[in-house]
JSON list of C-alpha atoms in Angstrom, two decimals:
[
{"chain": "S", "resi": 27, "resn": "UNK", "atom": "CA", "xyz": [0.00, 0.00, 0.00]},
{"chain": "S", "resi": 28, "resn": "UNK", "atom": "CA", "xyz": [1.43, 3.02, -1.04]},
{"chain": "S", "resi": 29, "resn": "UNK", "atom": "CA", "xyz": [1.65, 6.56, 1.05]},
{"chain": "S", "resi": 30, "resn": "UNK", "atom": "CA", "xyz": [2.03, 10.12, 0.59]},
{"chain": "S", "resi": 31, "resn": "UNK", "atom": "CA", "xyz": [3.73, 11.60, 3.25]},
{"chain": "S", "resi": 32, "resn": "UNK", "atom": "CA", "xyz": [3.51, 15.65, 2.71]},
{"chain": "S", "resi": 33, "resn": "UNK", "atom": "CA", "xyz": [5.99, 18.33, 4.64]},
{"chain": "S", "resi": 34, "resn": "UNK", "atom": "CA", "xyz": [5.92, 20.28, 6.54]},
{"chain": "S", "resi": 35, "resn": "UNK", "atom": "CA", "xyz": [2.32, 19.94, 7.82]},
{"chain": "S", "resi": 36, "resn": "UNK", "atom": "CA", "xyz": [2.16, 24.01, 7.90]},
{"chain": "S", "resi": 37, "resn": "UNK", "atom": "CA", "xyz": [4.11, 26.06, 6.01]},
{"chain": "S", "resi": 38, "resn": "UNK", "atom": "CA", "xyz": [4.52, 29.90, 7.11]},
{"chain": "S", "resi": 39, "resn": "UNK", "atom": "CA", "xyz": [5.26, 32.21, 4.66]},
{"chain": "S", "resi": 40, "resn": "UNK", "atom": "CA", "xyz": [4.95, 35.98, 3.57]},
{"chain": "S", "resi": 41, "resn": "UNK", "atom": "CA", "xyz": [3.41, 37.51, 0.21]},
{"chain": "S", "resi": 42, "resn": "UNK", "atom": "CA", "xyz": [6.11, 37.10, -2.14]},
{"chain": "S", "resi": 43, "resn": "UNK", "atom": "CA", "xyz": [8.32, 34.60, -0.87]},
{"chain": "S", "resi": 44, "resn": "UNK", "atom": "CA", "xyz": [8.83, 31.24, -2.13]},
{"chain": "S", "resi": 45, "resn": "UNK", "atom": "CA", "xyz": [7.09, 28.16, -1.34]},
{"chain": "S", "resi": 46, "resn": "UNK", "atom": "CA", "xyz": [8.67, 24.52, -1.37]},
{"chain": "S", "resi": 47, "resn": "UNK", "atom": "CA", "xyz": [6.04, 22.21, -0.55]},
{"chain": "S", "resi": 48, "resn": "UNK", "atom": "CA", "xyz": [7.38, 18.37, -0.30]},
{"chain": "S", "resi": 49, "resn": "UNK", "atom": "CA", "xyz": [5.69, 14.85, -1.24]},
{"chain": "S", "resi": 50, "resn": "UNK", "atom": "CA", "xyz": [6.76, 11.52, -0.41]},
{"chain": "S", "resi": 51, "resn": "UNK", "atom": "CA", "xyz": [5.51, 8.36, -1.60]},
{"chain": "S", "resi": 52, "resn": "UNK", "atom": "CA", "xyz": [6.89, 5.13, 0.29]},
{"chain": "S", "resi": 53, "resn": "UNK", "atom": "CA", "xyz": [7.00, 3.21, -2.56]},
{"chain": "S", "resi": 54, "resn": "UNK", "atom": "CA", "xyz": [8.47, 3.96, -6.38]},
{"chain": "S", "resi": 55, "resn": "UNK", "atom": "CA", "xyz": [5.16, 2.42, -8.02]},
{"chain": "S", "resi": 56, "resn": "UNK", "atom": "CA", "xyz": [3.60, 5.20, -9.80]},
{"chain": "S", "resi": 57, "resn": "UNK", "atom": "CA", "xyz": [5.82, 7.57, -11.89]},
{"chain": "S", "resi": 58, "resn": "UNK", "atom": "CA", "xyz": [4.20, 10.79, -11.57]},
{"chain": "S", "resi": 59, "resn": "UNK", "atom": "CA", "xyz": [1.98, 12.82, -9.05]},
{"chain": "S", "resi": 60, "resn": "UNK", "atom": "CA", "xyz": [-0.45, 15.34, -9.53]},
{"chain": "S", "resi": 61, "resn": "UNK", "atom": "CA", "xyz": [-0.58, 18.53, -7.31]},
{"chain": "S", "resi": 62, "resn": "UNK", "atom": "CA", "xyz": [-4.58, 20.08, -6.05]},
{"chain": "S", "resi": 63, "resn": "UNK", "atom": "CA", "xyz": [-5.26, 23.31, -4.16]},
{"chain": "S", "resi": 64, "resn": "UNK", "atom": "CA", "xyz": [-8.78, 23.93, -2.07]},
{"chain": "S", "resi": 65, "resn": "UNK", "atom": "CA", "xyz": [-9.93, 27.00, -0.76]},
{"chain": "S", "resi": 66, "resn": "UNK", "atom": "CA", "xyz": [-12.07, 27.03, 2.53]},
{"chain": "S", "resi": 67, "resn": "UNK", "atom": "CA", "xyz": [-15.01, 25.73, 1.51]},
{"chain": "S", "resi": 68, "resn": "UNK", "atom": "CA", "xyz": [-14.06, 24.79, -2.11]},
{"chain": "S", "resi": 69, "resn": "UNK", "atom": "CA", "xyz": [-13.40, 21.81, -3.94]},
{"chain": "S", "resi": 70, "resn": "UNK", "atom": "CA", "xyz": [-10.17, 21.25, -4.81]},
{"chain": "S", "resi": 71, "resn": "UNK", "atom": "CA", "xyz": [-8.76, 22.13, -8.13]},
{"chain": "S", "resi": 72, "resn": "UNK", "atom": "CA", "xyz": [-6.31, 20.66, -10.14]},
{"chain": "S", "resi": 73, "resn": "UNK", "atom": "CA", "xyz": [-2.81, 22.99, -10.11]},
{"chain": "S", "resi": 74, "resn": "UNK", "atom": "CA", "xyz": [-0.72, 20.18, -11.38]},
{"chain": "S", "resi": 75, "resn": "UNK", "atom": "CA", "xyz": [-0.55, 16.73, -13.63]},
{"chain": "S", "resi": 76, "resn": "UNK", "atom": "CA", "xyz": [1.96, 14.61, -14.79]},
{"chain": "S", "resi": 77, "resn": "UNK", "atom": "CA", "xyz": [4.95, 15.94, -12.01]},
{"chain": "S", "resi": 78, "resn": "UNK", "atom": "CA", "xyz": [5.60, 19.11, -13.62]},
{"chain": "S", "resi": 79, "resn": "UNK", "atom": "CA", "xyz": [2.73, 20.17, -16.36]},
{"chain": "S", "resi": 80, "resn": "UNK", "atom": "CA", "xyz": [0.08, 23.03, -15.25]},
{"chain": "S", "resi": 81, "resn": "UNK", "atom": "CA", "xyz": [-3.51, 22.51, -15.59]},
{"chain": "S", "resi": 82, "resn": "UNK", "atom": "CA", "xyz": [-5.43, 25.12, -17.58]},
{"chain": "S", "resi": 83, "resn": "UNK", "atom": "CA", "xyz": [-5.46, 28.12, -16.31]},
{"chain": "S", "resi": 84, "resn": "UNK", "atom": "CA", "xyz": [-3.23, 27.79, -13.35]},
{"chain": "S", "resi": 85, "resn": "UNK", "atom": "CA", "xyz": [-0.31, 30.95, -13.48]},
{"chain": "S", "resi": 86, "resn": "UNK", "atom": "CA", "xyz": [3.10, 30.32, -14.42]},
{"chain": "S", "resi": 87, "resn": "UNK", "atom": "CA", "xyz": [4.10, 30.60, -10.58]},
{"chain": "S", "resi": 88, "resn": "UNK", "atom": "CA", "xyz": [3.02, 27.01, -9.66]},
{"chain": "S", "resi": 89, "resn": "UNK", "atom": "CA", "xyz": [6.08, 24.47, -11.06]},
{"chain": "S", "resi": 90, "resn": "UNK", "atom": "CA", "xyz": [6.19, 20.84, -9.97]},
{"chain": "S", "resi": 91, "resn": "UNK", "atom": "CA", "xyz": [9.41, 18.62, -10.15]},
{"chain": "S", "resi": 92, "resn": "UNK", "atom": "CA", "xyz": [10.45, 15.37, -9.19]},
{"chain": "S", "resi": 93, "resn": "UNK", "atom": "CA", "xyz": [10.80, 11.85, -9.49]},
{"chain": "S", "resi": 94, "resn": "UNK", "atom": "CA", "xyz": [10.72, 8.03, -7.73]},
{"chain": "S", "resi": 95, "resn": "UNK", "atom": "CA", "xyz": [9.19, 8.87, -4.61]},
{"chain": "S", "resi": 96, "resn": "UNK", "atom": "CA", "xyz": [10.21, 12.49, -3.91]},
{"chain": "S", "resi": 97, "resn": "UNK", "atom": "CA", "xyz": [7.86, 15.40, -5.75]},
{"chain": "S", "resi": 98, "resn": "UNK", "atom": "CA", "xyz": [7.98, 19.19, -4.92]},
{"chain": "S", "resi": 99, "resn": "UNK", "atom": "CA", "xyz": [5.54, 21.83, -6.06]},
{"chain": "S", "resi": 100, "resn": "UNK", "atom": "CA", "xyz": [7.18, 25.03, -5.80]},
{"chain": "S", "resi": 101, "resn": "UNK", "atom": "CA", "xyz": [5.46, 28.49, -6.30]},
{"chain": "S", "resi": 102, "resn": "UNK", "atom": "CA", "xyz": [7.83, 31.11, -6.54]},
{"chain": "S", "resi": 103, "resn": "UNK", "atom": "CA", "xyz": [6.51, 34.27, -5.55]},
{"chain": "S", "resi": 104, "resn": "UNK", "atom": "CA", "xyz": [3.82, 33.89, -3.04]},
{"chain": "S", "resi": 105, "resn": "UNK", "atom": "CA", "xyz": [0.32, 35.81, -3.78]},
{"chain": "S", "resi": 106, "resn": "UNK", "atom": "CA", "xyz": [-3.02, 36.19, -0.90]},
{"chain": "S", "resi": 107, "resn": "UNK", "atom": "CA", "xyz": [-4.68, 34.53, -2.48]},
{"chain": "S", "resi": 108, "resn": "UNK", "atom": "CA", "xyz": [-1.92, 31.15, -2.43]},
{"chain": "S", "resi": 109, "resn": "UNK", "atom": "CA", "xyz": [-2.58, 30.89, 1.48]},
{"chain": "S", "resi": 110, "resn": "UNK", "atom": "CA", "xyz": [-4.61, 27.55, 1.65]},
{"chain": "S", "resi": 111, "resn": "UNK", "atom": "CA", "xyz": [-4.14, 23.78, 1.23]},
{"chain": "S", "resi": 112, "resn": "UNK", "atom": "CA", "xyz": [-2.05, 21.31, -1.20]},
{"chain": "S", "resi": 113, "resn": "UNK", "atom": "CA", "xyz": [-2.22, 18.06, -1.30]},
{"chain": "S", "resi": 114, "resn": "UNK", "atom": "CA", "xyz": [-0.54, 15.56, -3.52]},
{"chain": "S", "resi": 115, "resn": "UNK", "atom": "CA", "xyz": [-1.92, 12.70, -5.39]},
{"chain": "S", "resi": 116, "resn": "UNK", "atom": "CA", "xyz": [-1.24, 9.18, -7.11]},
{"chain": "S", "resi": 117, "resn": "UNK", "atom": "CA", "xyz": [-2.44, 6.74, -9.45]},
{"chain": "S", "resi": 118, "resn": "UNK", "atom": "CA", "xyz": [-2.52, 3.46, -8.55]},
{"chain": "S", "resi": 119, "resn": "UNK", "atom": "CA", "xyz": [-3.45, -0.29, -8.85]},
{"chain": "S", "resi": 120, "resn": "UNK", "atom": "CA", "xyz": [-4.47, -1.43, -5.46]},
{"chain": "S", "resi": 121, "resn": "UNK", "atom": "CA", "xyz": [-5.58, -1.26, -2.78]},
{"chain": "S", "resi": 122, "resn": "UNK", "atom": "CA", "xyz": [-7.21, 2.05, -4.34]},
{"chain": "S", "resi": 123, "resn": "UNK", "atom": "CA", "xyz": [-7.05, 3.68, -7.50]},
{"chain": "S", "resi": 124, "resn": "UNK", "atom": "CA", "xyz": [-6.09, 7.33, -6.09]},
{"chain": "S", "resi": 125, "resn": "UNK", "atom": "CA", "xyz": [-3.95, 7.82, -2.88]},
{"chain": "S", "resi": 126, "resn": "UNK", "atom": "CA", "xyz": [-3.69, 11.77, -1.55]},
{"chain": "S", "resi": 127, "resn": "UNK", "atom": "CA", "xyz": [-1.36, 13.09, 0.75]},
{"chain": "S", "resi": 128, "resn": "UNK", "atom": "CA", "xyz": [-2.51, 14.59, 4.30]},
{"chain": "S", "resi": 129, "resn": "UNK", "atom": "CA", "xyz": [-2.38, 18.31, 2.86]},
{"chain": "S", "resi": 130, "resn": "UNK", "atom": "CA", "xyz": [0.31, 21.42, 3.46]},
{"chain": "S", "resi": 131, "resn": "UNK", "atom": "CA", "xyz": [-1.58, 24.10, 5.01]},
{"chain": "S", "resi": 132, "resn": "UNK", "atom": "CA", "xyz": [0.61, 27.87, 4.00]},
{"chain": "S", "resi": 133, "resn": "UNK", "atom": "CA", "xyz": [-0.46, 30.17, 5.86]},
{"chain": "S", "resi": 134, "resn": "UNK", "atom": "CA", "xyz": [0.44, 33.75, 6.07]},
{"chain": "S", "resi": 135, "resn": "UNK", "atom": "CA", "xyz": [3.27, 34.59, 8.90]},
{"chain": "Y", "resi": 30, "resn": "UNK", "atom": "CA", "xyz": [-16.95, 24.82, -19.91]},
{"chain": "Y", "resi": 31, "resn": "UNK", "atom": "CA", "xyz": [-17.51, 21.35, -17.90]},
{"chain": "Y", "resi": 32, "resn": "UNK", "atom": "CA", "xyz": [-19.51, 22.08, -15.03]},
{"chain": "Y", "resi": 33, "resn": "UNK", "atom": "CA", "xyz": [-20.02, 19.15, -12.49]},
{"chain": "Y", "resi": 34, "resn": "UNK", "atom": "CA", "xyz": [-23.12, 19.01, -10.18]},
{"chain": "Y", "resi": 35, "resn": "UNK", "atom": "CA", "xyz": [-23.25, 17.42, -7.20]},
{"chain": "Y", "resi": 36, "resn": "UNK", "atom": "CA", "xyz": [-26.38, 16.44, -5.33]},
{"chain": "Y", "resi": 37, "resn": "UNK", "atom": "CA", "xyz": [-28.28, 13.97, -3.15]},
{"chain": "Y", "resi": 38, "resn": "UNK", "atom": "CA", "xyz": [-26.33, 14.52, 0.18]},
{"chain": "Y", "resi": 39, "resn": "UNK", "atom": "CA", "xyz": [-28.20, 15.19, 3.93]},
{"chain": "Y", "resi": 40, "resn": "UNK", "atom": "CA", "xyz": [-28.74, 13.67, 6.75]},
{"chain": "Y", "resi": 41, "resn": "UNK", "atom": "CA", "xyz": [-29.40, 10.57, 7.50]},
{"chain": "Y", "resi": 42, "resn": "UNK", "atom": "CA", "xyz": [-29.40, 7.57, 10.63]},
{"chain": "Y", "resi": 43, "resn": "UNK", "atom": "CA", "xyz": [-26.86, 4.52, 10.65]},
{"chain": "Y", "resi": 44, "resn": "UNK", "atom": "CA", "xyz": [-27.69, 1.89, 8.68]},
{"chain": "Y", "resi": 45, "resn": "UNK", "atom": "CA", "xyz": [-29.65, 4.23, 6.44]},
{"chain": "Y", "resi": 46, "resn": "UNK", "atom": "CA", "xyz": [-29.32, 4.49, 2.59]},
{"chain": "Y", "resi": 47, "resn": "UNK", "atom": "CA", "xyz": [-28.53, 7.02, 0.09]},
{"chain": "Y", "resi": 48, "resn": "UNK", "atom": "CA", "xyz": [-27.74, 8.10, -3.15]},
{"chain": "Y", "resi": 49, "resn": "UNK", "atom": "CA", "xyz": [-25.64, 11.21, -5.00]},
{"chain": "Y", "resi": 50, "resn": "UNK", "atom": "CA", "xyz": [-25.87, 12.52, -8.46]},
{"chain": "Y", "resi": 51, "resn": "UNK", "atom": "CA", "xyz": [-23.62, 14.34, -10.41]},
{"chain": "Y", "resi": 52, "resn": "UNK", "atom": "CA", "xyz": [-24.96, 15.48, -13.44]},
{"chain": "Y", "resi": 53, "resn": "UNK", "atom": "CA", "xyz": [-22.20, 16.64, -15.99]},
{"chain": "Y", "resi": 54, "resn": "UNK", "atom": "CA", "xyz": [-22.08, 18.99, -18.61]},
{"chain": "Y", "resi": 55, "resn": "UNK", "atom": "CA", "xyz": [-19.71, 20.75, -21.00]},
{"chain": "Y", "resi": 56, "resn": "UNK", "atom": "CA", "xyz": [-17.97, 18.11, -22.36]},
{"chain": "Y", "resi": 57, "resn": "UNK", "atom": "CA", "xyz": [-18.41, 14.08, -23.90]},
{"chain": "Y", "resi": 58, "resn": "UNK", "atom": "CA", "xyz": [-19.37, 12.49, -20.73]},
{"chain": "Y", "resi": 59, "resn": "UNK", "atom": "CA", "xyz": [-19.96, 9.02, -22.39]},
{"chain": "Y", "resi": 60, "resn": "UNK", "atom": "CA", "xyz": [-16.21, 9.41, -23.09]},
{"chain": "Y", "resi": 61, "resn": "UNK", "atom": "CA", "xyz": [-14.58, 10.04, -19.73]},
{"chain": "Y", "resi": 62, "resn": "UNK", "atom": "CA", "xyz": [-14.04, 7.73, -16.21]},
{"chain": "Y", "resi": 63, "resn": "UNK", "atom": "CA", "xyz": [-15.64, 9.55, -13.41]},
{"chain": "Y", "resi": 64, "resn": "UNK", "atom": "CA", "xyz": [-14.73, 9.21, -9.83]},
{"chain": "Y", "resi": 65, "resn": "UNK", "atom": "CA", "xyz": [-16.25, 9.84, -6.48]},
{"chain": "Y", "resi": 66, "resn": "UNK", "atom": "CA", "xyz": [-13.91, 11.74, -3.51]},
{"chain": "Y", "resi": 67, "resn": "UNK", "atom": "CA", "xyz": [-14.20, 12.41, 0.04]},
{"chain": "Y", "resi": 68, "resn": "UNK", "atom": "CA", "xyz": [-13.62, 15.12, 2.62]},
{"chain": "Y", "resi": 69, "resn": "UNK", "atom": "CA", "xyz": [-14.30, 14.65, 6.24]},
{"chain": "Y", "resi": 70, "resn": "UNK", "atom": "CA", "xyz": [-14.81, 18.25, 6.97]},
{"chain": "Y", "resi": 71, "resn": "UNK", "atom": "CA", "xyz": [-11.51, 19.89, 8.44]},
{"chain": "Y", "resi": 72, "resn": "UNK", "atom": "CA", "xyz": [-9.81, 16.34, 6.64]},
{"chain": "Y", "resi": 73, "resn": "UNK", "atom": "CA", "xyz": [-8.09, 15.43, 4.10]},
{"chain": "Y", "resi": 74, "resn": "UNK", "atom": "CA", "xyz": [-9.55, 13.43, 0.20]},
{"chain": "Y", "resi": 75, "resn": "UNK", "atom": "CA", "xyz": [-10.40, 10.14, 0.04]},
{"chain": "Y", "resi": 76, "resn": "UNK", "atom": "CA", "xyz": [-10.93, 8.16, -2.75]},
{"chain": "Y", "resi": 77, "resn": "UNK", "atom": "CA", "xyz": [-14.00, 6.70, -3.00]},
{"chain": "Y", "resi": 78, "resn": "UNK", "atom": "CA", "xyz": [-15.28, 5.12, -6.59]},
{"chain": "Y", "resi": 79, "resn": "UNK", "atom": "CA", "xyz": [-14.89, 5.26, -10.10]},
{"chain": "Y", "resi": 80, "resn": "UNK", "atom": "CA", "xyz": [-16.54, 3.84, -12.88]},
{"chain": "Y", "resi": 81, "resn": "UNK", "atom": "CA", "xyz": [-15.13, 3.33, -16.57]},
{"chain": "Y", "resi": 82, "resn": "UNK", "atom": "CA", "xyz": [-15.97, 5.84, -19.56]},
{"chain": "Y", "resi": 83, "resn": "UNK", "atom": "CA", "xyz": [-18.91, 2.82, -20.72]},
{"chain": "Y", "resi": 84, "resn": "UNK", "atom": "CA", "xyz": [-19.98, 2.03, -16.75]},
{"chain": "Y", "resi": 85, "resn": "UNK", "atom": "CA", "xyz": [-18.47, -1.85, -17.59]},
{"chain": "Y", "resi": 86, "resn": "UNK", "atom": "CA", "xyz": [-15.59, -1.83, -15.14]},
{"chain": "Y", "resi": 87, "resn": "UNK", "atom": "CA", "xyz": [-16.14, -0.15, -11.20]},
{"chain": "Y", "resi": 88, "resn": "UNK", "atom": "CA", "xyz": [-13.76, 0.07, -8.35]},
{"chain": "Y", "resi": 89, "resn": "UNK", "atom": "CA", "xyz": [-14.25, 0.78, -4.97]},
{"chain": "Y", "resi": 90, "resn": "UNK", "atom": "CA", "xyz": [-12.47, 1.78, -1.81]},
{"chain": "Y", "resi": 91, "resn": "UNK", "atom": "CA", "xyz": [-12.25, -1.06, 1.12]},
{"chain": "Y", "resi": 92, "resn": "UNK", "atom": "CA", "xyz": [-13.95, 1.41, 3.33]},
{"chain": "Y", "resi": 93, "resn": "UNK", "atom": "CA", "xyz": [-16.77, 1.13, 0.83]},
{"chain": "Y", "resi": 94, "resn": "UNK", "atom": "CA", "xyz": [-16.92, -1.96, -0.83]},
{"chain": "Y", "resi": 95, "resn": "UNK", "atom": "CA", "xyz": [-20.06, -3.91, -0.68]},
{"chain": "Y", "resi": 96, "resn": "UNK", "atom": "CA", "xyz": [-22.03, -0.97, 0.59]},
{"chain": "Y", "resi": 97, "resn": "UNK", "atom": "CA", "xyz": [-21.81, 1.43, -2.15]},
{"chain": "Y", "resi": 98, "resn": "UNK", "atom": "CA", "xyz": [-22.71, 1.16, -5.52]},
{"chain": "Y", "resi": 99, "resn": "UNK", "atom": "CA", "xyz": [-21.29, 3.46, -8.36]},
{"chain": "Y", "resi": 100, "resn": "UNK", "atom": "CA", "xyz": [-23.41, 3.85, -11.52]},
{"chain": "Y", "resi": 101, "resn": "UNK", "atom": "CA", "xyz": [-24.04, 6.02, -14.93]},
{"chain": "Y", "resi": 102, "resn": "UNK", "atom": "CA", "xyz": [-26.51, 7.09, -17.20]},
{"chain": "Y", "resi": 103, "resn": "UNK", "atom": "CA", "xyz": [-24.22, 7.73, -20.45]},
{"chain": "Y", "resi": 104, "resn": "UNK", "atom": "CA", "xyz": [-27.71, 8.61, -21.98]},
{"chain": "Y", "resi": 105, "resn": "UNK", "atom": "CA", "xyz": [-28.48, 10.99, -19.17]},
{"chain": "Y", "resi": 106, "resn": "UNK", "atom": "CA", "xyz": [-25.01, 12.41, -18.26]},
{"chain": "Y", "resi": 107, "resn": "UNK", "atom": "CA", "xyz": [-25.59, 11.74, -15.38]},
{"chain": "Y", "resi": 108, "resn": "UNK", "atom": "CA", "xyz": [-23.30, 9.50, -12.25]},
{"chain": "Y", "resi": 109, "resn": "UNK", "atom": "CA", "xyz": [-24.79, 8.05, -9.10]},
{"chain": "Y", "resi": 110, "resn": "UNK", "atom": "CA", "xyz": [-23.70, 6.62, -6.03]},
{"chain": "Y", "resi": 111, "resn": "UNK", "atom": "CA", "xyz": [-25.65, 4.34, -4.09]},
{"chain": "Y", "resi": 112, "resn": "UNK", "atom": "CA", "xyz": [-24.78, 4.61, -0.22]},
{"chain": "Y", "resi": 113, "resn": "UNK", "atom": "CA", "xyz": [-26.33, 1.79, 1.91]},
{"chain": "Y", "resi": 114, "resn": "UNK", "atom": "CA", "xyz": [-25.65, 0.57, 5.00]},
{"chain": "Y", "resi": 115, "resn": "UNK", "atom": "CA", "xyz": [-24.66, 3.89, 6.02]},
{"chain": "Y", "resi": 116, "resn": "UNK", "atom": "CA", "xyz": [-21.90, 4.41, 9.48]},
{"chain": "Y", "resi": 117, "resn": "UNK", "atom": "CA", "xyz": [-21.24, 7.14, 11.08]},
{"chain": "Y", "resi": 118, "resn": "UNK", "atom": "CA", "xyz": [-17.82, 7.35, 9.66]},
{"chain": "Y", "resi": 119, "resn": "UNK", "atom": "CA", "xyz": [-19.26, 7.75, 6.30]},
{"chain": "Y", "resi": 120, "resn": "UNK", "atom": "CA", "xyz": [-19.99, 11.70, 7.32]},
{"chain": "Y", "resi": 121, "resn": "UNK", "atom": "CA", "xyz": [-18.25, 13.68, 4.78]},
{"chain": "Y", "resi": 122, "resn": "UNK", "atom": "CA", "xyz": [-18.40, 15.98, 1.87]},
{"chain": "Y", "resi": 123, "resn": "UNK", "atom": "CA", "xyz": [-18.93, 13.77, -1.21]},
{"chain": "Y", "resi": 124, "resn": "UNK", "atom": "CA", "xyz": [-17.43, 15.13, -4.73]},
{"chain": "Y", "resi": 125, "resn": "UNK", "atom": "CA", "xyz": [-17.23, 13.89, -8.12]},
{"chain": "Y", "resi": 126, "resn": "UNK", "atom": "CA", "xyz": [-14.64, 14.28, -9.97]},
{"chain": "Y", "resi": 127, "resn": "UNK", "atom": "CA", "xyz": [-13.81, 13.73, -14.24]},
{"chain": "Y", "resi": 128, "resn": "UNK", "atom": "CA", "xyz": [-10.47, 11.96, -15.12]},
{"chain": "Y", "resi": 129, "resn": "UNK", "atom": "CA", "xyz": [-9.01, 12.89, -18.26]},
{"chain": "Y", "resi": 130, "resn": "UNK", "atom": "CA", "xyz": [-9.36, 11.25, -21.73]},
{"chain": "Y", "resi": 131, "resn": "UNK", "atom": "CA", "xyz": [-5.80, 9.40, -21.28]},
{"chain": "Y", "resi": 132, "resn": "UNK", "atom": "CA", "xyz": [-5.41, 7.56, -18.10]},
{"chain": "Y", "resi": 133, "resn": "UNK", "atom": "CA", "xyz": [-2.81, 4.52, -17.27]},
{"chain": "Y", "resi": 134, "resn": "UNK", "atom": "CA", "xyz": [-2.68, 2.59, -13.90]},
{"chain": "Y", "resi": 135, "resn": "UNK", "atom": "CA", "xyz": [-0.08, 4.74, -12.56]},
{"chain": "Y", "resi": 136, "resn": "UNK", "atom": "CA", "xyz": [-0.30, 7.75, -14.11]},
{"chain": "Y", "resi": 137, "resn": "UNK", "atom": "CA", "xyz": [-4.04, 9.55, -13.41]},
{"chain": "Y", "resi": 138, "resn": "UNK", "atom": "CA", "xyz": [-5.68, 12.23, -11.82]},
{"chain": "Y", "resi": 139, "resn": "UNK", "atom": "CA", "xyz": [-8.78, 14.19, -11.58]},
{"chain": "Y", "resi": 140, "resn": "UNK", "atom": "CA", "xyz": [-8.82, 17.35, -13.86]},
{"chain": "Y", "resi": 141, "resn": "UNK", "atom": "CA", "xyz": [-12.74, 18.79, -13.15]},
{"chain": "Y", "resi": 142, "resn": "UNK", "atom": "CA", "xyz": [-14.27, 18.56, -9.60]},
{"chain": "Y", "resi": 143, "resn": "UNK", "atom": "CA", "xyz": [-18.41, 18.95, -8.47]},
{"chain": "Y", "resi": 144, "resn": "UNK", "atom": "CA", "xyz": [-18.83, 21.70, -5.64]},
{"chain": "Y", "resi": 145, "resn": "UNK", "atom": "CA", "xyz": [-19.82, 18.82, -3.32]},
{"chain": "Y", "resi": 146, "resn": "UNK", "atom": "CA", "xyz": [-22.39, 17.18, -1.18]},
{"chain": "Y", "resi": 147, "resn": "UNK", "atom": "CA", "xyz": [-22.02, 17.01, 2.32]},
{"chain": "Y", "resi": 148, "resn": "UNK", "atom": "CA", "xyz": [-23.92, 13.44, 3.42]},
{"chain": "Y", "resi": 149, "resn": "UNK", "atom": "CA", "xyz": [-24.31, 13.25, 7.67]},
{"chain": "Y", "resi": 150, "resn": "UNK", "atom": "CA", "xyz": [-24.92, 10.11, 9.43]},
{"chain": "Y", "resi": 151, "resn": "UNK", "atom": "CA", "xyz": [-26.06, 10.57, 12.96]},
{"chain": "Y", "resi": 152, "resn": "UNK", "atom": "CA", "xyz": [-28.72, 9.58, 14.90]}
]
């Protein structure tokens, strides 16, 4: 069974600075990860696919990278409207099709 | 624009039944997987269900299996899910979700998402 450990838990930030937000998975089964952001109250959208390709729509500040079982999504220059939650996500075979990570929370310091 | 619409949820006792809709629109839903997520609220997602672009093929989570049923109306655009047996634990914000056209068994994700249905079991 594969799992997504995400770090750190909460991230504190300013507008402006850059983000690092981590993804583990404890096995090398699945080759890429997507990346999702929710809002209070929102569903979550889809920032990321495929490691490191942006979904439509999402602004050239959100990058993902990585490979095996270690996947960042980085944005580089923190906006307001950034500060909520991130969680990462994987395909696979069993014992369910989709695993998510617990979430990064970035919140404004 | 694919718009996703989730309905169905409220509240219900243990050991009660239910069922969600998501009626699509926007794009070829006849062509597309669909899924079903979770969110106990202040949580994190859980996968739930999907069901293949022509309904043949269905998977479920353990949590779920042999309690919930996953279904579509190609004809209708329309996705269900069947919640019996309902537990307590089942509380949650239901949403469906689209995959994309091109999906492999390790490579997937969910590129559209409903605005959700919150389903509460309690007595």
């Amino acid at each position: 069974e594969i799992v997504l450990t995400q770090s750190p838990a909460t991230l504190s930030l300013s507008p402006g600075e850059r983000a690092t937000l981590s993804c583990r998975a404890s096995q090398s089964v699945s080759t890429s990860v997507a990346w999702y952001q929710q809002s209070p109250g929102r569903a979550p959208r889809l920032l990321i696919y495929d490691t490191s390709n942006r979904a439509t729509g999402i602004p050239a500040r959100f990058s993902g990278s990585g490979s095996g079982t270690d996947f960042t999504l980085t944005i580089s220059s923190l906006e307001p409207e950034d500060f909520v939650v991130y969680y990462c996500q994987q395909r696979n075979n069993w014992p369910r099709l989709y695993t998510f990570g617990q979430g990064t929370k970035l919140e404004i310091k | 624009e694919v718009q996703l619409l989730d309905s169905g949820g409220g509240l219900v006792q243990p050991g009660g039944s239910l069922r969600l809709s998501c009626a699509a629109s926007g794009f070829t839903f006849r062509s597309y997987a669909m899924s079903w997520v979770r969110q106990v609220p202040g949580k994190g997602l859980e996968w739930v269900s999907t069901i293949r672009a022509d309904g043949g093929l269905t998977y479920y989570a353990d949590s779920v299996k042999g309690r919930f049923t996953i279904s579509r109306d190609n004809s209708q655009s329309t996705m269900y899910l069947q919640m019996n047996s309902l537990r307590v634990e089942d509380t949650a914000v239901y949403y469906c979700a689209k995959e994309p056209i091109y999906c492999t068994t390790t490579t997937c994700y969910l590129d559209n998402w409903g605005q959700g249905t919150l389903v509460t079991v309690s007595s």
